[in-house]
Every structure is written in structure tokens, then in C-alpha cells.
PDB file of N, CA and C in Angstrom:
ATOM      1  N   MET A 285     -36.276 -13.946   2.110  1.00 46.00           N
ATOM      2  CA  MET A 285     -35.732 -14.905   3.057  1.00 46.00           C
ATOM      3  C   MET A 285     -35.712 -16.295   2.415  1.00 46.00           C
ATOM      4  N   THR A 286     -34.566 -16.941   2.430  1.00 55.00           N
ATOM      5  CA  THR A 286     -34.472 -18.271   1.852  1.00 55.00           C
ATOM      6  C   THR A 286     -34.840 -19.319   2.893  1.00 55.00           C
ATOM      7  N   SER A 287     -35.356 -20.424   2.411  1.00 81.00           N
ATOM      8  CA  SER A 287     -35.778 -21.484   3.318  1.00 81.00           C
ATOM      9  C   SER A 287     -34.601 -22.362   3.709  1.00 81.00           C
ATOM     10  N   ARG A 288     -34.805 -23.107   4.758  1.00 84.00           N
ATOM     11  CA  ARG A 288     -33.776 -24.030   5.240  1.00 84.00           C
ATOM     12  C   ARG A 288     -33.468 -25.081   4.178  1.00 84.00           C
ATOM     13  N   ARG A 289     -34.472 -25.522   3.484  1.00 84.00           N
ATOM     14  CA  ARG A 289     -34.307 -26.534   2.439  1.00 84.00           C
ATOM     15  C   ARG A 289     -33.409 -26.021   1.317  1.00 84.00           C
ATOM     16  N   ILE A 290     -33.602 -24.781   0.924  1.00 88.00           N
ATOM     17  CA  ILE A 290     -32.777 -24.193  -0.131  1.00 88.00           C
ATOM     18  C   ILE A 290     -31.333 -24.062   0.352  1.00 88.00           C
ATOM     19  N   GLU A 291     -31.149 -23.658   1.601  1.00 90.00           N
ATOM     20  CA  GLU A 291     -29.794 -23.531   2.146  1.00 90.00           C
ATOM     21  C   GLU A 291     -29.098 -24.890   2.203  1.00 90.00           C
ATOM     22  N   GLU A 292     -29.833 -25.935   2.544  1.00 88.00           N
ATOM     23  CA  GLU A 292     -29.254 -27.285   2.557  1.00 88.00           C
ATOM     24  C   GLU A 292     -28.864 -27.709   1.145  1.00 88.00           C
ATOM     25  N   GLU A 293     -29.717 -27.397   0.185  1.00 89.00           N
ATOM     26  CA  GLU A 293     -29.424 -27.742  -1.206  1.00 89.00           C
ATOM     27  C   GLU A 293     -28.187 -26.977  -1.704  1.00 89.00           C
ATOM     28  N   LYS A 294     -28.061 -25.719  -1.314  1.00 92.00           N
ATOM     29  CA  LYS A 294     -26.878 -24.931  -1.674  1.00 92.00           C
ATOM     30  C   LYS A 294     -25.617 -25.579  -1.111  1.00 92.00           C
ATOM     31  N   ALA A 295     -25.690 -26.024   0.139  1.00 93.00           N
ATOM     32  CA  ALA A 295     -24.533 -26.645   0.778  1.00 93.00           C
ATOM     33  C   ALA A 295     -24.132 -27.926   0.046  1.00 93.00           C
ATOM     34  N   VAL A 296     -25.103 -28.736  -0.333  1.00 92.00           N
ATOM     35  CA  VAL A 296     -24.811 -29.992  -1.024  1.00 92.00           C
ATOM     36  C   VAL A 296     -24.187 -29.726  -2.393  1.00 92.00           C
ATOM     37  N   VAL A 297     -24.762 -28.810  -3.151  1.00 94.00           N
ATOM     38  CA  VAL A 297     -24.210 -28.528  -4.477  1.00 94.00           C
ATOM     39  C   VAL A 297     -22.805 -27.942  -4.352  1.00 94.00           C
ATOM     40  N   GLU A 298     -22.570 -27.126  -3.336  1.00 96.00           N
ATOM     41  CA  GLU A 298     -21.228 -26.577  -3.126  1.00 96.00           C
ATOM     42  C   GLU A 298     -20.242 -27.682  -2.769  1.00 96.00           C
ATOM     43  N   GLN A 299     -20.645 -28.602  -1.920  1.00 96.00           N
ATOM     44  CA  GLN A 299     -19.765 -29.716  -1.559  1.00 96.00           C
ATOM     45  C   GLN A 299     -19.425 -30.546  -2.792  1.00 96.00           C
ATOM     46  N   MET A 300     -20.408 -30.786  -3.648  1.00 96.00           N
ATOM     47  CA  MET A 300     -20.174 -31.577  -4.857  1.00 96.00           C
ATOM     48  C   MET A 300     -19.218 -30.863  -5.816  1.00 96.00           C
ATOM     49  N   ILE A 301     -19.423 -29.575  -6.013  1.00 97.00           N
ATOM     50  CA  ILE A 301     -18.555 -28.820  -6.923  1.00 97.00           C
ATOM     51  C   ILE A 301     -17.138 -28.739  -6.371  1.00 97.00           C
ATOM     52  N   ARG A 302     -17.009 -28.473  -5.072  1.00 96.00           N
ATOM     53  CA  ARG A 302     -15.675 -28.393  -4.465  1.00 96.00           C
ATOM     54  C   ARG A 302     -14.951 -29.738  -4.537  1.00 96.00           C
ATOM     55  N   LEU A 303     -15.665 -30.820  -4.284  1.00 96.00           N
ATOM     56  CA  LEU A 303     -15.077 -32.159  -4.361  1.00 96.00           C
ATOM     57  C   LEU A 303     -14.593 -32.446  -5.781  1.00 96.00           C
ATOM     58  N   PHE A 304     -15.410 -32.138  -6.763  1.00 97.00           N
ATOM     59  CA  PHE A 304     -15.044 -32.347  -8.165  1.00 97.00           C
ATOM     60  C   PHE A 304     -13.814 -31.526  -8.528  1.00 97.00           C
ATOM     61  N   CYS A 305     -13.812 -30.264  -8.176  1.00 97.00           N
ATOM     62  CA  CYS A 305     -12.719 -29.369  -8.530  1.00 97.00           C
ATOM     63  C   CYS A 305     -11.410 -29.819  -7.864  1.00 97.00           C
ATOM     64  N   ARG A 306     -11.504 -30.229  -6.603  1.00 96.00           N
ATOM     65  CA  ARG A 306     -10.310 -30.628  -5.861  1.00 96.00           C
ATOM     66  C   ARG A 306      -9.787 -31.996  -6.302  1.00 96.00           C
ATOM     67  N   LYS A 307     -10.654 -32.986  -6.362  1.00 95.00           N
ATOM     68  CA  LYS A 307     -10.209 -34.356  -6.616  1.00 95.00           C
ATOM     69  C   LYS A 307     -10.123 -34.710  -8.104  1.00 95.00           C
ATOM     70  N   HIS A 308     -11.041 -34.219  -8.903  1.00 95.00           N
ATOM     71  CA  HIS A 308     -11.068 -34.585 -10.325  1.00 95.00           C
ATOM     72  C   HIS A 308     -10.192 -33.652 -11.162  1.00 95.00           C
ATOM     73  N   GLU A 309     -10.263 -32.362 -10.873  1.00 95.00           N
ATOM     74  CA  GLU A 309      -9.491 -31.390 -11.645  1.00 95.00           C
ATOM     75  C   GLU A 309      -8.141 -31.065 -11.007  1.00 95.00           C
ATOM     76  N   GLY A 310      -7.968 -31.378  -9.721  1.00 95.00           N
ATOM     77  CA  GLY A 310      -6.689 -31.200  -9.051  1.00 95.00           C
ATOM     78  C   GLY A 310      -6.392 -29.793  -8.557  1.00 95.00           C
ATOM     79  N   HIS A 311      -7.418 -28.991  -8.309  1.00 94.00           N
ATOM     80  CA  HIS A 311      -7.222 -27.623  -7.820  1.00 94.00           C
ATOM     81  C   HIS A 311      -7.394 -27.583  -6.309  1.00 94.00           C
ATOM     82  N   ALA A 312      -6.543 -26.813  -5.637  1.00 94.00           N
ATOM     83  CA  ALA A 312      -6.666 -26.652  -4.186  1.00 94.00           C
ATOM     84  C   ALA A 312      -7.879 -25.789  -3.846  1.00 94.00           C
ATOM     85  N   GLU A 313      -8.106 -24.768  -4.635  1.00 95.00           N
ATOM     86  CA  GLU A 313      -9.269 -23.877  -4.487  1.00 95.00           C
ATOM     87  C   GLU A 313     -10.122 -23.989  -5.739  1.00 95.00           C
ATOM     88  N   LEU A 314     -11.333 -23.457  -5.662  1.00 96.00           N
ATOM     89  CA  LEU A 314     -12.203 -23.509  -6.831  1.00 96.00           C
ATOM     90  C   LEU A 314     -11.580 -22.759  -8.009  1.00 96.00           C
ATOM     91  N   CYS A 315     -11.567 -23.410  -9.162  1.00 96.00           N
ATOM     92  CA  CYS A 315     -11.092 -22.752 -10.376  1.00 96.00           C
ATOM     93  C   CYS A 315     -12.179 -21.780 -10.849  1.00 96.00           C
ATOM     94  N   PRO A 316     -11.867 -20.860 -11.740  1.00 96.00           N
ATOM     95  CA  PRO A 316     -12.866 -19.893 -12.205  1.00 96.00           C
ATOM     96  C   PRO A 316     -14.123 -20.538 -12.797  1.00 96.00           C
ATOM     97  N   SER A 317     -13.953 -21.624 -13.529  1.00 96.00           N
ATOM     98  CA  SER A 317     -15.106 -22.296 -14.132  1.00 96.00           C
ATOM     99  C   SER A 317     -16.037 -22.878 -13.067  1.00 96.00           C
ATOM    100  N   CYS A 318     -15.444 -23.530 -12.059  1.00 97.00           N
ATOM    101  CA  CYS A 318     -16.251 -24.108 -10.976  1.00 97.00           C
ATOM    102  C   CYS A 318     -16.871 -23.015 -10.110  1.00 97.00           C
ATOM    103  N   ARG A 319     -16.155 -21.922  -9.890  1.00 97.00           N
ATOM    104  CA  ARG A 319     -16.698 -20.793  -9.124  1.00 97.00           C
ATOM    105  C   ARG A 319     -17.906 -20.203  -9.843  1.00 97.00           C
ATOM    106  N   GLN A 320     -17.782 -20.068 -11.166  1.00 97.00           N
ATOM    107  CA  GLN A 320     -18.889 -19.533 -11.964  1.00 97.00           C
ATOM    108  C   GLN A 320     -20.110 -20.455 -11.865  1.00 97.00           C
ATOM    109  N   LEU A 321     -19.887 -21.766 -11.948  1.00 97.00           N
ATOM    110  CA  LEU A 321     -20.991 -22.719 -11.842  1.00 97.00           C
ATOM    111  C   LEU A 321     -21.628 -22.663 -10.455  1.00 97.00           C
ATOM    112  N   LEU A 322     -20.811 -22.570  -9.416  1.00 98.00           N
ATOM    113  CA  LEU A 322     -21.336 -22.489  -8.049  1.00 98.00           C
ATOM    114  C   LEU A 322     -22.184 -21.230  -7.867  1.00 98.00           C
ATOM    115  N   ASP A 323     -21.685 -20.104  -8.339  1.00 98.00           N
ATOM    116  CA  ASP A 323     -22.456 -18.858  -8.246  1.00 98.00           C
ATOM    117  C   ASP A 323     -23.772 -18.970  -9.012  1.00 98.00           C
ATOM    118  N   TYR A 324     -23.720 -19.585 -10.175  1.00 97.00           N
ATOM    119  CA  TYR A 324     -24.921 -19.773 -10.993  1.00 97.00           C
ATOM    120  C   TYR A 324     -25.928 -20.677 -10.269  1.00 97.00           C
ATOM    121  N   ALA A 325     -25.436 -21.789  -9.712  1.00 95.00           N
ATOM    122  CA  ALA A 325     -26.310 -22.719  -8.991  1.00 95.00           C
ATOM    123  C   ALA A 325     -26.966 -22.042  -7.802  1.00 95.00           C
ATOM    124  N   HIS A 326     -26.197 -21.263  -7.055  1.00 96.00           N
ATOM    125  CA  HIS A 326     -26.761 -20.548  -5.907  1.00 96.00           C
ATOM    126  C   HIS A 326     -27.813 -19.533  -6.356  1.00 96.00           C
ATOM    127  N   SER A 327     -27.561 -18.845  -7.457  1.00 95.00           N
ATOM    128  CA  SER A 327     -28.559 -17.869  -7.935  1.00 95.00           C
ATOM    129  C   SER A 327     -29.838 -18.560  -8.384  1.00 95.00           C
ATOM    130  N   ARG A 328     -29.717 -19.730  -8.999  1.00 93.00           N
ATOM    131  CA  ARG A 328     -30.910 -20.482  -9.417  1.00 93.00           C
ATOM    132  C   ARG A 328     -31.679 -20.973  -8.185  1.00 93.00           C
ATOM    133  N   LEU A 329     -30.961 -21.436  -7.180  1.00 92.00           N
ATOM    134  CA  LEU A 329     -31.620 -21.902  -5.958  1.00 92.00           C
ATOM    135  C   LEU A 329     -32.302 -20.752  -5.222  1.00 92.00           C
ATOM    136  N   ASP A 330     -31.695 -19.572  -5.250  1.00 91.00           N
ATOM    137  CA  ASP A 330     -32.321 -18.404  -4.608  1.00 91.00           C
ATOM    138  C   ASP A 330     -33.665 -18.076  -5.250  1.00 91.00           C
ATOM    139  N   ARG A 331     -33.815 -18.399  -6.518  1.00 90.00           N
ATOM    140  CA  ARG A 331     -35.052 -18.084  -7.236  1.00 90.00           C
ATOM    141  C   ARG A 331     -36.020 -19.271  -7.331  1.00 90.00           C
ATOM    142  N   CYS A 332     -35.698 -20.367  -6.670  1.00 87.00           N
ATOM    143  CA  CYS A 332     -36.534 -21.569  -6.772  1.00 87.00           C
ATOM    144  C   CYS A 332     -37.932 -21.298  -6.231  1.00 87.00           C
ATOM    145  N   ARG A 333     -38.927 -21.604  -7.028  1.00 86.00           N
ATOM    146  CA  ARG A 333     -40.306 -21.339  -6.634  1.00 86.00           C
ATOM    147  C   ARG A 333     -40.861 -22.367  -5.653  1.00 86.00           C
ATOM    148  N   PHE A 334     -40.165 -23.469  -5.453  1.00 83.00           N
ATOM    149  CA  PHE A 334     -40.675 -24.528  -4.585  1.00 83.00           C
ATOM    150  C   PHE A 334     -40.365 -24.320  -3.108  1.00 83.00           C
ATOM    151  N   GLY A 335     -39.312 -23.579  -2.788  1.00 80.00           N
ATOM    152  CA  GLY A 335     -38.969 -23.306  -1.392  1.00 80.00           C
ATOM    153  C   GLY A 335     -38.756 -24.575  -0.589  1.00 80.00           C
ATOM    154  N   ASN A 336     -39.423 -24.708   0.547  1.00 78.00           N
ATOM    155  CA  ASN A 336     -39.275 -25.886   1.402  1.00 78.00           C
ATOM    156  C   ASN A 336     -39.750 -27.171   0.748  1.00 78.00           C
ATOM    157  N   ASP A 337     -40.548 -27.065  -0.290  1.00 82.00           N
ATOM    158  CA  ASP A 337     -41.053 -28.250  -0.984  1.00 82.00           C
ATOM    159  C   ASP A 337     -40.191 -28.632  -2.179  1.00 82.00           C
ATOM    160  N   LYS A 338     -39.015 -28.041  -2.289  1.00 81.00           N
ATOM    161  CA  LYS A 338     -38.149 -28.292  -3.435  1.00 81.00           C
ATOM    162  C   LYS A 338     -37.742 -29.755  -3.498  1.00 81.00           C
ATOM    163  N   PRO A 339     -37.945 -30.390  -4.654  1.00 80.00           N
ATOM    164  CA  PRO A 339     -37.434 -31.751  -4.831  1.00 80.00           C
ATOM    165  C   PRO A 339     -35.940 -31.688  -5.172  1.00 80.00           C
ATOM    166  N   THR A 340     -35.287 -32.825  -5.209  1.00 77.00           N
ATOM    167  CA  THR A 340     -33.904 -32.820  -5.688  1.00 77.00           C
ATOM    168  C   THR A 340     -33.923 -32.418  -7.157  1.00 77.00           C
ATOM    169  N   CYS A 341     -32.830 -31.895  -7.639  1.00 74.00           N
ATOM    170  CA  CYS A 341     -32.779 -31.398  -9.017  1.00 74.00           C
ATOM    171  C   CYS A 341     -33.151 -32.489 -10.025  1.00 74.00           C
ATOM    172  N   LYS A 342     -32.731 -33.700  -9.743  1.00 75.00           N
ATOM    173  CA  LYS A 342     -33.017 -34.824 -10.640  1.00 75.00           C
ATOM    174  C   LYS A 342     -34.522 -35.043 -10.813  1.00 75.00           C
ATOM    175  N   LYS A 343     -35.290 -34.787  -9.773  1.00 79.00           N
ATOM    176  CA  LYS A 343     -36.733 -35.020  -9.810  1.00 79.00           C
ATOM    177  C   LYS A 343     -37.552 -33.756 -10.010  1.00 79.00           C
ATOM    178  N   CYS A 344     -36.888 -32.635 -10.215  1.00 82.00           N
ATOM    179  CA  CYS A 344     -37.598 -31.365 -10.355  1.00 82.00           C
ATOM    180  C   CYS A 344     -38.317 -31.284 -11.705  1.00 82.00           C
ATOM    181  N   PRO A 345     -39.589 -30.860 -11.714  1.00 85.00           N
ATOM    182  CA  PRO A 345     -40.333 -30.758 -12.969  1.00 85.00           C
ATOM    183  C   PRO A 345     -39.917 -29.546 -13.809  1.00 85.00           C
ATOM    184  N   ILE A 346     -39.214 -28.589 -13.195  1.00 84.00           N
ATOM    185  CA  ILE A 346     -38.786 -27.390 -13.908  1.00 84.00           C
ATOM    186  C   ILE A 346     -37.270 -27.432 -14.057  1.00 84.00           C
ATOM    187  N   HIS A 347     -36.800 -27.351 -15.284  1.00 82.00           N
ATOM    188  CA  HIS A 347     -35.361 -27.345 -15.533  1.00 82.00           C
ATOM    189  C   HIS A 347     -34.930 -25.906 -15.727  1.00 82.00           C
ATOM    190  N   CYS A 348     -34.374 -25.323 -14.680  1.00 87.00           N
ATOM    191  CA  CYS A 348     -34.102 -23.886 -14.670  1.00 87.00           C
ATOM    192  C   CYS A 348     -32.683 -23.527 -15.105  1.00 87.00           C
ATOM    193  N   TYR A 349     -31.833 -24.513 -15.364  1.00 92.00           N
ATOM    194  CA  TYR A 349     -30.463 -24.233 -15.774  1.00 92.00           C
ATOM    195  C   TYR A 349     -30.387 -24.040 -17.285  1.00 92.00           C
ATOM    196  N   ARG A 350     -29.490 -23.129 -17.720  1.00 94.00           N
ATOM    197  CA  ARG A 350     -29.196 -23.003 -19.145  1.00 94.00           C
ATOM    198  C   ARG A 350     -28.561 -24.313 -19.597  1.00 94.00           C
ATOM    199  N   PRO A 351     -28.719 -24.698 -20.853  1.00 94.00           N
ATOM    200  CA  PRO A 351     -28.215 -26.004 -21.314  1.00 94.00           C
ATOM    201  C   PRO A 351     -26.735 -26.268 -21.010  1.00 94.00           C
ATOM    202  N   GLU A 352     -25.867 -25.272 -21.217  1.00 95.00           N
ATOM    203  CA  GLU A 352     -24.433 -25.518 -20.972  1.00 95.00           C
ATOM    204  C   GLU A 352     -24.146 -25.685 -19.485  1.00 95.00           C
ATOM    205  N   MET A 353     -24.838 -24.936 -18.635  1.00 95.00           N
ATOM    206  CA  MET A 353     -24.659 -25.074 -17.190  1.00 95.00           C
ATOM    207  C   MET A 353     -25.273 -26.386 -16.698  1.00 95.00           C
ATOM    208  N   LYS A 354     -26.376 -26.763 -17.305  1.00 93.00           N
ATOM    209  CA  LYS A 354     -27.023 -28.026 -16.942  1.00 93.00           C
ATOM    210  C   LYS A 354     -26.083 -29.200 -17.225  1.00 93.00           C
ATOM    211  N   GLU A 355     -25.398 -29.144 -18.345  1.00 95.00           N
ATOM    212  CA  GLU A 355     -24.472 -30.223 -18.693  1.00 95.00           C
ATOM    213  C   GLU A 355     -23.274 -30.248 -17.735  1.00 95.00           C
ATOM    214  N   LYS A 356     -22.763 -29.070 -17.359  1.00 96.00           N
ATOM    215  CA  LYS A 356     -21.647 -29.013 -16.404  1.00 96.00           C
ATOM    216  C   LYS A 356     -22.049 -29.585 -15.051  1.00 96.00           C
ATOM    217  N   ILE A 357     -23.205 -29.172 -14.551  1.00 94.00           N
ATOM    218  CA  ILE A 357     -23.622 -29.648 -13.228  1.00 94.00           C
ATOM    219  C   ILE A 357     -23.956 -31.138 -13.265  1.00 94.00           C
ATOM    220  N   ARG A 358     -24.486 -31.598 -14.379  1.00 93.00           N
ATOM    221  CA  ARG A 358     -24.778 -33.032 -14.523  1.00 93.00           C
ATOM    222  C   ARG A 358     -23.483 -33.846 -14.467  1.00 93.00           C
ATOM    223  N   THR A 359     -22.446 -33.376 -15.154  1.00 96.00           N
ATOM    224  CA  THR A 359     -21.148 -34.051 -15.135  1.00 96.00           C
ATOM    225  C   THR A 359     -20.575 -34.088 -13.720  1.00 96.00           C
ATOM    226  N   ILE A 360     -20.651 -32.960 -13.038  1.00 96.00           N
ATOM    227  CA  ILE A 360     -20.122 -32.879 -11.673  1.00 96.00           C
ATOM    228  C   ILE A 360     -20.912 -33.780 -10.736  1.00 96.00           C
ATOM    229  N   MET A 361     -22.223 -33.752 -10.833  1.00 92.00           N
ATOM    230  CA  MET A 361     -23.045 -34.588  -9.945  1.00 92.00           C
ATOM    231  C   MET A 361     -22.823 -36.074 -10.227  1.00 92.00           C
ATOM    232  N   ARG A 362     -22.663 -36.418 -11.482  1.00 94.00           N
ATOM    233  CA  ARG A 362     -22.434 -37.813 -11.838  1.00 94.00           C
ATOM    234  C   ARG A 362     -21.109 -38.305 -11.249  1.00 94.00           C
ATOM    235  N   TRP A 363     -20.086 -37.447 -11.246  1.00 96.00           N
ATOM    236  CA  TRP A 363     -18.784 -37.835 -10.702  1.00 96.00           C
ATOM    237  C   TRP A 363     -18.792 -37.765  -9.175  1.00 96.00           C
ATOM    238  N   SER A 364     -19.316 -36.675  -8.620  1.00 95.00           N
ATOM    239  CA  SER A 364     -19.252 -36.447  -7.174  1.00 95.00           C
ATOM    240  C   SER A 364     -20.231 -37.296  -6.379  1.00 95.00           C
ATOM    241  N   GLY A 365     -21.382 -37.578  -6.954  1.00 90.00           N
ATOM    242  CA  GLY A 365     -22.429 -38.293  -6.226  1.00 90.00           C
ATOM    243  C   GLY A 365     -21.947 -39.532  -5.498  1.00 90.00           C
ATOM    244  N   PRO A 366     -21.336 -40.480  -6.203  1.00 92.00           N
ATOM    245  CA  PRO A 366     -20.873 -41.693  -5.519  1.00 92.00           C
ATOM    246  C   PRO A 366     -19.784 -41.440  -4.479  1.00 92.00           C
ATOM    247  N   ARG A 367     -19.025 -40.375  -4.633  1.00 95.00           N
ATOM    248  CA  ARG A 367     -17.929 -40.083  -3.718  1.00 95.00           C
ATOM    249  C   ARG A 367     -18.385 -39.292  -2.488  1.00 95.00           C
ATOM    250  N   MET A 368     -19.575 -38.726  -2.564  1.00 93.00           N
ATOM    251  CA  MET A 368     -20.090 -37.935  -1.443  1.00 93.00           C
ATOM    252  C   MET A 368     -20.229 -38.777  -0.178  1.00 93.00           C
ATOM    253  N   ILE A 369     -20.556 -40.035  -0.317  1.00 92.00           N
ATOM    254  CA  ILE A 369     -20.747 -40.893   0.853  1.00 92.00           C
ATOM    255  C   ILE A 369     -19.448 -41.011   1.663  1.00 92.00           C
ATOM    256  N   LEU A 370     -18.300 -40.909   1.002  1.00 94.00           N
ATOM    257  CA  LEU A 370     -17.015 -40.981   1.696  1.00 94.00           C
ATOM    258  C   LEU A 370     -16.595 -39.630   2.277  1.00 94.00           C
ATOM    259  N   HIS A 371     -16.866 -38.558   1.550  1.00 94.00           N
ATOM    260  CA  HIS A 371     -16.382 -37.233   1.951  1.00 94.00           C
ATOM    261  C   HIS A 371     -17.389 -36.437   2.779  1.00 94.00           C
ATOM    262  N   HIS A 372     -18.662 -36.618   2.514  1.00 93.00           N
ATOM    263  CA  HIS A 372     -19.729 -35.901   3.224  1.00 93.00           C
ATOM    264  C   HIS A 372     -20.894 -36.872   3.465  1.00 93.00           C
ATOM    265  N   PRO A 373     -20.700 -37.862   4.339  1.00 93.00           N
ATOM    266  CA  PRO A 373     -21.694 -38.934   4.482  1.00 93.00           C
ATOM    267  C   PRO A 373     -23.091 -38.470   4.908  1.00 93.00           C
ATOM    268  N   LEU A 374     -23.196 -37.540   5.847  1.00 92.00           N
ATOM    269  CA  LEU A 374     -24.522 -37.108   6.296  1.00 92.00           C
ATOM    270  C   LEU A 374     -25.279 -36.381   5.185  1.00 92.00           C
ATOM    271  N   ALA A 375     -24.591 -35.512   4.480  1.00 89.00           N
ATOM    272  CA  ALA A 375     -25.227 -34.795   3.369  1.00 89.00           C
ATOM    273  C   ALA A 375     -25.651 -35.775   2.280  1.00 89.00           C
ATOM    274  N   ALA A 376     -24.824 -36.764   2.018  1.00 87.00           N
ATOM    275  CA  ALA A 376     -25.145 -37.752   0.983  1.00 87.00           C
ATOM    276  C   ALA A 376     -26.374 -38.577   1.370  1.00 87.00           C
ATOM    277  N   ILE A 377     -26.438 -38.991   2.605  1.00 90.00           N
ATOM    278  CA  ILE A 377     -27.579 -39.808   3.065  1.00 90.00           C
ATOM    279  C   ILE A 377     -28.864 -38.989   3.027  1.00 90.00           C
ATOM    280  N   ARG A 378     -28.802 -37.727   3.508  1.00 87.00           N
ATOM    281  CA  ARG A 378     -29.987 -36.862   3.447  1.00 87.00           C
ATOM    282  C   ARG A 378     -30.467 -36.669   2.015  1.00 87.00           C
ATOM    283  N   HIS A 379     -29.526 -36.461   1.119  1.00 80.00           N
ATOM    284  CA  HIS A 379     -29.864 -36.246  -0.293  1.00 80.00           C
ATOM    285  C   HIS A 379     -30.499 -37.510  -0.890  1.00 80.00           C
ATOM    286  N   LEU A 380     -29.956 -38.658  -0.584  1.00 81.00           N
ATOM    287  CA  LEU A 380     -30.518 -39.923  -1.089  1.00 81.00           C
ATOM    288  C   LEU A 380     -31.928 -40.152  -0.536  1.00 81.00           C
ATOM    289  N   LEU A 381     -32.131 -39.846   0.741  1.00 83.00           N
ATOM    290  CA  LEU A 381     -33.464 -40.013   1.322  1.00 83.00           C
ATOM    291  C   LEU A 381     -34.485 -39.092   0.656  1.00 83.00           C
ATOM    292  N   ARG A 382     -34.083 -37.855   0.345  1.00 79.00           N
ATOM    293  CA  ARG A 382     -34.987 -36.925  -0.328  1.00 79.00           C
ATOM    294  C   ARG A 382     -35.335 -37.420  -1.728  1.00 79.00           C
ATOM    295  N   GLU A 383     -34.365 -38.031  -2.383  1.00 76.00           N
ATOM    296  CA  GLU A 383     -34.598 -38.526  -3.733  1.00 76.00           C
ATOM    297  C   GLU A 383     -35.574 -39.700  -3.743  1.00 76.00           C
ATOM    298  N   MET A 384     -35.601 -40.457  -2.659  1.00 77.00           N
ATOM    299  CA  MET A 384     -36.495 -41.618  -2.592  1.00 77.00           C
ATOM    300  C   MET A 384     -37.945 -41.216  -2.286  1.00 77.00           C
ATOM    301  N   LYS A 385     -38.147 -39.992  -1.773  1.00 72.00           N
ATOM    302  CA  LYS A 385     -39.511 -39.553  -1.448  1.00 72.00           C
ATOM    303  C   LYS A 385     -40.306 -39.298  -2.703  1.00 72.00           C
TER     304      LYS A 385
END
């Protein structure tokens, strides 16, 4: 059973990847590369040992992504992060508050 915190984190990462794919890459639907990254991110979150105590990925002491996937998600988060406040304001505010804890 996955925790509510993990499900929220999955939703945020999906919103970021979809926003990047749609606005930055110009795809109406997720391209194969972004779909692969989303599936990978969800599988990593399903295995997260922190559960409800999970920090944001930026503050996590365990780096569970393979180097190439880590670089892809970092690029997407760097681009999508500032734009999340316009497209998904509640998710962005919740994520920022968690990062400040």
C-alpha cells in the first residue's frame, strides 16, 4: 500500500513532466522519452523507503535515480518548477512548503 505522501509526489512529478513535454517539447501527449521517465519516476517512488516521511527529491539523502534519468528529471524540474505556479498553483505551493521544512 502506498502512502498519501508518495501519491502526492507522483502527481507533482507527473504534472512537471507533462508540462515540460507539452510546453517545452511541443507534444500534445507524452512522447516516448517522457513516458519512460514518468514510469521510471513512479517505480522509484513506489519503492521509496521513507513513505509518509519522504522529503522532496532535492533534499533526499538517498539518490535512487540512475545517472541518466537523474539528469533528465533535473532538467525537467529546473524548467517546470518556476512554471508550476501558473499551471498547478496548489501543487507548487505545497511542494515549496515541503521543501522549506
